[in-house]
Coordinates of C-alpha atoms and ligand atoms in Angstrom, one line a residue:
M1 CA -15.6 9.6 20.6
T2 CA -16.6 6.0 20.1
K3 CA -14.7 4.4 17.2
P4 CA -16.6 2.0 14.9
L5 CA -14.3 -0.9 15.6
E6 CA -14.1 -0.5 19.4
G7 CA -14.7 -3.9 21.1
I8 CA -13.2 -5.8 18.2
K9 CA -10.1 -7.8 19.5
I10 CA -7.5 -8.7 16.9
I11 CA -4.5 -11.0 17.4
D12 CA -1.9 -9.4 15.1
F13 CA 0.4 -12.2 14.1
T14 CA 1.9 -10.1 11.3
H15 CA 5.3 -8.9 10.4
V16 CA 7.2 -6.8 7.8
Q17 CA 4.7 -4.7 5.9
A18 CA 1.7 -6.4 4.2
G19 CA 0.0 -7.7 7.4
P20 CA 1.0 -4.8 9.7
A21 CA -0.4 -2.3 7.3
C22 CA -3.8 -4.1 7.5
T23 CA -3.9 -4.3 11.3
Q24 CA -2.6 -0.7 11.7
L25 CA -5.6 0.5 9.7
L26 CA -8.0 -1.5 11.8
A27 CA -6.3 -0.1 15.0
W28 CA -6.8 3.5 13.8
F29 CA -10.5 2.7 13.5
G30 CA -10.7 1.5 17.1
A31 CA -9.9 -2.2 17.1
D32 CA -7.9 -3.5 20.0
V33 CA -4.9 -4.9 18.1
I34 CA -2.4 -7.1 20.1
K35 CA 0.7 -7.7 18.2
V36 CA 2.2 -11.1 19.1
E37 CA 6.0 -11.1 18.7
R38 CA 8.8 -13.5 19.4
P39 CA 10.5 -12.7 22.8
G40 CA 13.9 -11.0 22.4
S41 CA 13.6 -10.1 18.8
G42 CA 10.1 -9.2 17.7
D43 CA 9.1 -8.1 14.2
V44 CA 12.2 -8.1 12.1
T45 CA 11.5 -4.5 11.0
R46 CA 12.2 -3.2 14.5
N47 CA 15.9 -3.6 13.6
Q48 CA 15.8 -2.9 9.9
L49 CA 17.5 0.2 8.5
R50 CA 17.8 1.8 12.0
D51 CA 18.5 5.5 12.0
I52 CA 18.9 5.8 15.8
P53 CA 20.9 3.1 17.7
D54 CA 18.8 1.1 20.1
A55 CA 15.5 2.6 19.0
D56 CA 12.9 0.9 16.9
A57 CA 13.4 1.6 13.2
L58 CA 11.0 3.9 11.3
Y59 CA 10.0 0.9 9.2
F60 CA 8.4 -0.6 12.3
T61 CA 7.1 2.6 13.9
M62 CA 5.3 3.6 10.7
L63 CA 3.4 0.3 10.3
N64 CA 2.6 -0.5 13.9
S65 CA 1.0 2.6 15.5
N66 CA -2.0 2.2 17.8
K67 CA -1.1 -1.4 18.7
K68 CA -0.2 -3.3 21.8
S69 CA 2.9 -5.6 21.9
L70 CA 2.8 -9.0 23.6
T71 CA 5.9 -11.1 23.4
L72 CA 5.1 -14.8 23.2
D73 CA 7.0 -17.8 22.0
T74 CA 4.2 -19.7 20.3
K75 CA 6.4 -22.7 19.7
K76 CA 6.7 -23.5 23.4
P77 CA 3.8 -25.4 25.1
E78 CA 3.4 -22.5 27.7
G79 CA 3.2 -20.0 24.9
K80 CA 0.7 -22.1 22.9
E81 CA -1.5 -22.2 26.0
V82 CA -1.5 -18.4 26.3
L83 CA -2.3 -18.1 22.6
E84 CA -5.2 -20.5 22.9
K85 CA -6.7 -18.4 25.7
L86 CA -6.3 -15.3 23.5
I87 CA -7.9 -17.0 20.5
R88 CA -10.9 -18.0 22.6
E89 CA -11.7 -14.4 23.3
S90 CA -10.7 -12.7 20.1
D91 CA -12.7 -11.7 17.0
V92 CA -9.9 -11.8 14.4
L93 CA -6.5 -13.4 13.9
V94 CA -4.4 -11.9 11.2
E95 CA -1.1 -13.5 9.9
N96 CA 1.3 -13.2 7.1
F97 CA 3.8 -16.0 7.8
G98 CA 5.5 -18.0 5.1
P99 CA 3.4 -20.8 3.6
G100 CA 2.6 -23.5 6.2
A101 CA 4.2 -21.8 9.2
L102 CA 0.9 -21.4 11.2
D103 CA 0.1 -25.1 10.5
R104 CA 3.6 -26.1 11.7
M105 CA 3.0 -24.1 14.9
G106 CA -0.1 -26.3 15.5
F107 CA -2.7 -23.6 14.6
S108 CA -4.3 -24.8 11.3
W109 CA -7.6 -23.2 10.2
E110 CA -9.4 -26.3 11.5
R111 CA -7.8 -26.0 14.9
L112 CA -8.5 -22.3 15.1
N113 CA -12.1 -22.8 14.1
E114 CA -12.4 -25.5 16.7
L115 CA -11.0 -23.2 19.4
N116 CA -13.2 -20.3 18.4
P117 CA -15.8 -20.9 15.7
K118 CA -16.7 -17.2 15.7
M119 CA -13.2 -16.0 14.9
I120 CA -12.1 -14.7 11.5
V121 CA -8.7 -15.9 10.4
A122 CA -7.1 -13.6 7.8
S123 CA -4.0 -14.5 5.9
V124 CA -1.6 -12.9 3.4
K125 CA 0.5 -15.2 1.2
G126 CA 2.5 -14.5 -1.9
F127 CA 0.3 -16.7 -4.1
S128 CA -3.2 -18.0 -3.5
D129 CA -3.9 -21.5 -2.1
G130 CA -3.5 -24.1 -4.8
H131 CA -1.5 -21.9 -7.1
H132 CA 1.5 -23.7 -8.6
Y133 CA 3.8 -21.2 -6.7
D134 CA 1.9 -21.4 -3.4
D135 CA 5.0 -22.7 -1.6
L136 CA 7.0 -19.6 -2.3
K137 CA 7.9 -16.9 0.3
V138 CA 7.3 -13.5 -1.3
Y139 CA 8.4 -9.9 -0.8
E140 CA 7.1 -6.7 -2.4
N141 CA 9.1 -6.7 -5.7
V142 CA 8.5 -10.4 -6.2
A143 CA 4.8 -9.7 -6.1
Q144 CA 5.1 -6.7 -8.5
C145 CA 6.7 -9.0 -11.0
A146 CA 4.2 -11.9 -10.4
G147 CA 1.2 -9.6 -10.6
G148 CA 1.9 -8.0 -13.9
A149 CA 3.0 -4.6 -12.7
A150 CA 6.7 -4.9 -13.6
S151 CA 6.2 -6.1 -17.2
T152 CA 3.9 -3.1 -17.9
T153 CA 5.9 -0.4 -16.0
G154 CA 8.9 1.5 -17.3
F155 CA 10.1 2.4 -20.8
W156 CA 9.9 0.2 -23.8
D157 CA 13.6 0.2 -24.3
G158 CA 14.5 -0.6 -20.7
P159 CA 13.9 -3.6 -18.4
P160 CA 10.7 -4.3 -16.5
T161 CA 10.5 -1.8 -13.6
I162 CA 9.4 -1.8 -10.0
S163 CA 7.2 0.9 -8.6
A164 CA 8.2 2.6 -5.4
A165 CA 4.6 2.3 -4.2
A166 CA 4.0 -0.8 -2.1
L167 CA 1.7 -2.5 -4.5
G168 CA 2.6 -5.9 -3.2
D169 CA 2.8 -5.1 0.5
S170 CA 0.5 -2.3 1.8
N171 CA -1.9 -2.7 -1.1
T172 CA -2.4 -6.4 -0.1
G173 CA -2.9 -5.3 3.5
M174 CA -5.7 -2.9 2.4
H175 CA -7.4 -5.8 0.4
L176 CA -7.1 -7.9 3.5
A177 CA -8.7 -5.2 5.7
I178 CA -11.7 -5.1 3.3
G179 CA -12.0 -8.9 3.6
I180 CA -11.9 -8.8 7.4
L181 CA -14.5 -6.1 7.6
T182 CA -16.7 -8.0 5.2
A183 CA -16.3 -11.2 7.2
L184 CA -17.2 -9.3 10.4
L185 CA -20.4 -8.1 8.8
G186 CA -21.1 -11.6 7.6
R187 CA -20.6 -12.9 11.1
D188 CA -23.3 -10.5 12.4
K189 CA -25.7 -12.4 10.1
T190 CA -24.5 -16.0 10.5
G191 CA -22.8 -16.0 13.9
K192 CA -19.8 -17.8 12.2
G193 CA -16.2 -16.9 11.6
Q194 CA -14.5 -17.7 8.3
K195 CA -11.1 -17.8 6.7
V196 CA -10.2 -14.7 4.6
A197 CA -7.2 -15.1 2.3
V198 CA -5.5 -12.5 0.1
S199 CA -2.5 -13.2 -2.1
M200 CA 0.0 -10.5 -3.0
Q201 CA 0.0 -11.6 -6.7
D202 CA -3.8 -11.2 -6.9
S203 CA -3.7 -7.8 -5.1
V204 CA -1.2 -6.5 -7.6
L205 CA -3.1 -7.9 -10.6
N206 CA -6.3 -6.2 -9.3
L207 CA -4.5 -2.9 -9.7
C208 CA -3.3 -3.9 -13.2
R209 CA -6.8 -4.5 -14.4
V210 CA -6.5 -2.0 -17.3
K211 CA -3.4 -3.8 -18.6
L212 CA -5.4 -7.0 -18.9
R213 CA -7.9 -4.9 -20.8
D214 CA -5.1 -3.8 -23.1
Q215 CA -3.9 -7.4 -23.6
Q216 CA -7.3 -8.3 -25.0
R217 CA -7.6 -5.2 -27.1
L218 CA -4.1 -5.8 -28.5
E219 CA -5.0 -9.4 -29.4
R220 CA -8.2 -8.2 -31.2
V221 CA -6.9 -5.2 -33.2
G222 CA -3.1 -5.5 -33.1
Y223 CA -2.3 -2.0 -31.7
L224 CA -3.1 0.2 -28.7
E225 CA -3.7 3.7 -29.9
E226 CA -3.1 5.5 -26.6
Y227 CA 0.4 4.0 -26.2
P228 CA 3.5 6.0 -27.3
Q229 CA 4.3 3.1 -29.7
Y230 CA 1.3 4.2 -31.8
P231 CA 1.2 4.9 -34.7
H232 CA 4.9 4.8 -35.7
G233 CA 6.3 1.9 -33.6
E234 CA 5.8 -1.8 -33.6
F235 CA 3.5 -3.8 -31.4
G236 CA 4.3 -7.4 -30.4
D237 CA 1.8 -9.8 -28.9
V238 CA 2.0 -8.6 -25.2
V239 CA 1.1 -5.3 -23.7
P240 CA 4.3 -3.2 -23.9
R241 CA 5.7 -0.8 -21.4
G242 CA 4.2 2.6 -22.0
G243 CA 6.6 5.0 -20.3
N244 CA 4.6 7.8 -18.7
A245 CA 1.6 7.5 -20.9
G246 CA -1.8 7.6 -19.2
G247 CA -3.4 4.2 -18.7
G248 CA -6.9 5.3 -19.0
G249 CA -6.7 6.5 -22.6
Q250 CA -6.0 10.2 -21.8
P251 CA -2.7 11.1 -23.4
G252 CA -0.3 12.5 -20.8
W253 CA 3.3 12.8 -20.1
V254 CA 5.8 14.0 -17.5
L255 CA 7.0 17.4 -18.7
K256 CA 10.1 19.5 -17.9
C257 CA 9.6 22.8 -16.0
K258 CA 11.9 25.6 -15.1
G259 CA 15.0 24.3 -13.4
W260 CA 14.9 20.7 -14.6
E261 CA 18.6 20.8 -15.5
T262 CA 19.5 20.9 -11.8
D263 CA 16.4 19.7 -10.0
S264 CA 15.5 16.1 -10.9
N265 CA 11.9 16.7 -9.8
A266 CA 11.2 20.0 -11.7
Y267 CA 8.4 18.4 -13.7
I268 CA 4.6 18.3 -13.9
Y269 CA 2.3 15.6 -15.1
F270 CA 0.2 17.0 -17.9
T271 CA -2.9 15.3 -19.3
I272 CA -4.5 16.1 -22.6
Q273 CA -8.0 15.2 -21.8
G274 CA -10.4 15.4 -24.9
H275 CA -12.8 18.0 -23.4
A276 CA -9.9 20.1 -22.1
W277 CA -8.3 20.7 -25.5
E278 CA -9.8 24.2 -26.0
P279 CA -8.7 25.4 -22.6
I280 CA -5.3 23.9 -23.1
C281 CA -4.8 25.8 -26.4
K282 CA -6.0 29.0 -24.6
A283 CA -3.6 28.5 -21.7
L284 CA -0.7 27.8 -24.0
G285 CA -1.4 30.8 -26.1
K286 CA -2.2 28.6 -29.2
P287 CA -5.8 29.5 -30.1
E288 CA -5.0 28.6 -33.7
W289 CA -4.8 24.9 -32.7
I290 CA -8.4 24.8 -31.5
D291 CA -10.0 24.3 -34.9
D292 CA -6.9 23.1 -36.8
P293 CA -7.8 19.7 -38.3
A294 CA -4.2 18.5 -37.4
Y295 CA -5.0 19.2 -33.7
K296 CA -8.7 19.3 -33.2
T297 CA -9.4 15.6 -32.3
A298 CA -7.5 13.1 -30.1
E299 CA -7.1 10.9 -33.2
A300 CA -5.5 13.8 -35.2
R301 CA -3.2 14.7 -32.3
Q302 CA -1.9 11.2 -31.5
P303 CA 0.6 10.9 -34.5
H304 CA 2.4 14.0 -33.4
I305 CA 1.6 14.0 -29.6
F306 CA 5.3 14.3 -28.7
E307 CA 5.7 17.4 -30.8
I308 CA 2.7 18.8 -28.8
F309 CA 4.4 17.9 -25.6
K310 CA 7.6 19.7 -26.8
T311 CA 5.5 22.8 -27.4
I312 CA 4.1 22.6 -23.9
E313 CA 7.6 22.2 -22.5
A314 CA 8.7 25.3 -24.3
W315 CA 5.8 27.1 -22.6
L316 CA 6.8 25.6 -19.2
A317 CA 10.5 26.6 -19.6
D318 CA 10.2 29.8 -17.6
K319 CA 7.7 28.5 -15.0
T320 CA 8.4 26.4 -11.9
K321 CA 6.2 23.3 -11.5
F322 CA 4.1 25.2 -8.9
E323 CA 3.7 28.3 -11.1
A324 CA 2.7 26.1 -14.0
V325 CA 0.0 24.3 -12.1
D326 CA -1.3 27.6 -10.7
I327 CA -1.9 28.8 -14.2
L328 CA -3.3 25.6 -15.6
R329 CA -5.7 25.0 -12.8
K330 CA -7.5 28.2 -13.8
F331 CA -8.2 26.6 -17.1
D332 CA -9.5 23.4 -15.5
I333 CA -6.6 21.4 -17.0
P334 CA -5.8 18.1 -15.2
C335 CA -2.2 18.3 -14.0
A336 CA 0.0 18.1 -10.9
P337 CA 3.5 19.0 -9.8
V338 CA 5.8 15.9 -9.4
L339 CA 6.2 16.2 -5.6
T340 CA 9.2 14.9 -3.6
M341 CA 9.0 13.2 -0.2
K342 CA 10.4 16.4 1.3
E343 CA 7.7 18.5 -0.2
L344 CA 5.0 16.1 0.9
A345 CA 6.4 15.9 4.5
N346 CA 6.1 19.7 4.8
D347 CA 2.8 20.1 2.9
P348 CA 0.5 22.2 5.2
S349 CA -2.6 20.7 3.6
L350 CA -1.5 17.2 4.3
R351 CA -0.6 18.2 7.9
A352 CA -4.0 19.8 8.4
S353 CA -5.9 16.8 7.0
G354 CA -4.1 14.3 9.2
T355 CA -2.5 12.5 6.2
I356 CA 1.0 13.4 7.4
V357 CA 1.2 13.2 11.2
E358 CA 3.9 13.7 13.8
V359 CA 3.8 11.1 16.5
P360 CA 5.6 11.3 19.8
H361 CA 7.5 8.1 20.7
K362 CA 9.0 7.1 24.0
K363 CA 12.5 6.3 22.7
R364 CA 12.8 8.0 19.3
G365 CA 11.3 11.4 20.1
S366 CA 8.7 12.3 17.5
Y367 CA 8.6 11.0 14.0
L368 CA 6.5 11.5 10.9
T369 CA 4.1 8.9 9.5
V370 CA 1.3 8.7 7.0
G371 CA -2.0 8.8 8.9
S372 CA -5.3 7.5 7.7
P373 CA -5.9 8.2 4.0
I374 CA -9.6 7.5 4.7
K375 CA -11.5 10.4 6.2
F376 CA -14.8 10.2 8.0
S377 CA -17.3 12.9 8.9
D378 CA -17.9 11.5 12.4
M379 CA -14.4 10.3 13.4
K380 CA -10.9 11.6 13.1
P381 CA -8.5 8.6 13.4
E382 CA -5.8 9.5 15.9
V383 CA -2.3 8.0 15.4
T384 CA -0.5 6.9 18.6
A385 CA 3.1 5.6 18.8
S386 CA 4.0 2.0 18.0
P387 CA 4.6 -0.1 21.1
L388 CA 8.0 -1.1 22.4
L389 CA 8.7 -4.8 22.2
G390 CA 6.6 -6.5 24.9
E391 CA 5.4 -3.2 26.3
H392 CA 1.9 -4.7 27.0
T393 CA 2.8 -8.3 27.8
D394 CA 1.9 -8.0 31.5
E395 CA -1.3 -6.0 30.7
V396 CA -2.5 -8.6 28.2
L397 CA -1.6 -11.6 30.3
A398 CA -3.4 -10.0 33.3
S399 CA -6.5 -9.4 31.2
L400 CA -6.4 -13.2 30.3
G401 CA -6.5 -14.0 34.1
Y402 CA -2.8 -14.7 34.7
S403 CA -1.5 -13.8 38.2
K404 CA 1.8 -12.0 38.8
Q405 CA 3.4 -15.4 39.9
E406 CA 2.1 -17.1 36.7
I407 CA 3.5 -14.2 34.6
F408 CA 6.8 -14.6 36.4
N409 CA 6.8 -18.3 35.7
L410 CA 6.2 -17.7 32.0
R411 CA 9.2 -15.4 31.9
E412 CA 11.3 -17.9 33.7
V413 CA 10.7 -20.5 30.9
K414 CA 11.2 -17.7 28.2
A415 CA 7.7 -18.2 26.9
V416 CA 7.0 -14.4 27.1
Ligands
COA1 N1 7.1 -17.5 18.4 C1 7.7 -18.6 17.9 N2 7.9 -18.7 16.5 C2 7.5 -17.8 15.7 C3 6.8 -16.6 16.2 C4 6.6 -16.5 17.6 N3 6.0 -15.5 18.2 N4 6.5 -15.8 15.2 C5 6.9 -16.4 14.1 N5 7.5 -17.6 14.4 C6 8.2 -18.6 13.5 C7 7.2 -19.2 12.5 O1 6.4 -20.1 13.1 C8 8.2 -19.7 11.5 O2 8.7 -20.9 11.9 P1 8.9 -22.2 11.0 O3 9.3 -21.7 9.6 O4 10.0 -23.0 11.7 O5 7.6 -23.0 10.9 C9 9.3 -18.8 11.5 O6 9.1 -17.9 12.7 C10 9.5 -17.9 10.3 O7 8.3 -17.4 9.7 P2 8.3 -16.9 8.2 O8 7.0 -16.1 8.1 O9 8.4 -18.0 7.2 O10 9.5 -15.9 8.2 P3 10.7 -15.6 7.1 O11 11.5 -14.5 7.7 O12 11.4 -16.8 6.7 O13 9.9 -15.1 5.8 C11 8.4 -13.7 4.6 C12 9.4 -13.8 5.7 C13 7.8 -12.3 4.7 C14 9.0 -13.9 3.2 C15 7.3 -14.8 4.8 O14 6.7 -14.6 6.0 C16 6.2 -14.7 3.7 O15 6.3 -15.2 2.6 N6 5.0 -14.3 4.1 C17 3.8 -14.3 3.3 C18 3.9 -13.1 2.3 C19 4.2 -11.8 2.9 O16 3.4 -11.4 3.7 N7 5.3 -11.2 2.5 C20 5.8 -10.1 3.1 C21 5.1 -8.9 2.7 S1 5.7 -7.5 3.5

């Protein structure tokens, strides 16, 4: 099966998570992704949190599938020469070094554009160019704080909270992938490459859009009626943390199910969507609530929403999270069990759809990873193992025209 990105050659100068998540996605869709790594060490995640001695860590294998690995010291003149050759025949270069690192290496945007005017140069940085923090190195949680997620996540009586979802890292990588694909389409029209830049702060903020909405509503009217603070609590002048309330205006909460005393994930998320009120009352065996003026409208319910949640929890007390969802789904009520990583890893539906995949690896044996969350009618992205450090060095150098002797010489000077 021909993959849509077949024939697109990508120099993958990325490390850790944000950049690798982007290039991994493009590799799944058929791009020829060549990961350039420092000889001897490679991407730092190869060694981070290892669970098997001497085998690449899962952090690396789960973000670098379907790629080739070329070791190259791009600070040595011999390494720079190889990189220049590669640049001349590639379509995209992706990097997420610290601010200024690529320039210091001698590969500024101007130089890259001179070497290959058709090449797209895609970068992730913590903050956008010209931002007053643009000199900072940034990791995931820093971005969650800088992008507004932390100040709006958690409970009002606790500190700002980080999400386990990689809003700063993988999310930024997904934004970058959209930018690269857009620039590739643009190049088809203009014949020219361009620079694509995504900052982690901007990518987090893009996901916090509704909180910026709420800031403006708060400033206009002084309260936010869908937050748990309304109507009894106080509002200040910034969007407060709303616990587990729904961001879109549908009141919802995480509710205890049977076994919550011993199982920390025996919960469901329950949403009281306006149009679902009647089915909710029927499912709970509370038909008298349907027309009761104290319950009939969202406005009437809000002042005692937690008393309603308590009643639902009493109904849930003898049902597991799965039994509860099985009943509620028949009434078309939006809800889901709170699923653990163990449950997700073993979910037959996720295995069947290719969202959770088992990948054979030369050194580790097989491991689980998250496959493409994007599904196509004409293509099923296949996930293959991440490369060993330098596994494809000879192959890539030979494709650039280097002879066996020249490759030997590059090894002698430790350029590869
Ligand atoms: N050969 C030779 N040198 C190489 C190399 C190679 N193949 N690959 C990288 N290097 C060098 C770089 O040129 C740089 O050298 P310099 O600082 O002397 O100019 C050096 O390695 C370190 O790069 P840097 O990216 O700054 O690494 P770091 O470990 O200090 O910082 C981050 C890591 C992630 C904080 C930083 O890269 C960063 O802020 N990136 C942008 C935001 C981002 O993506 N964050 C991580 C999200 S998961």
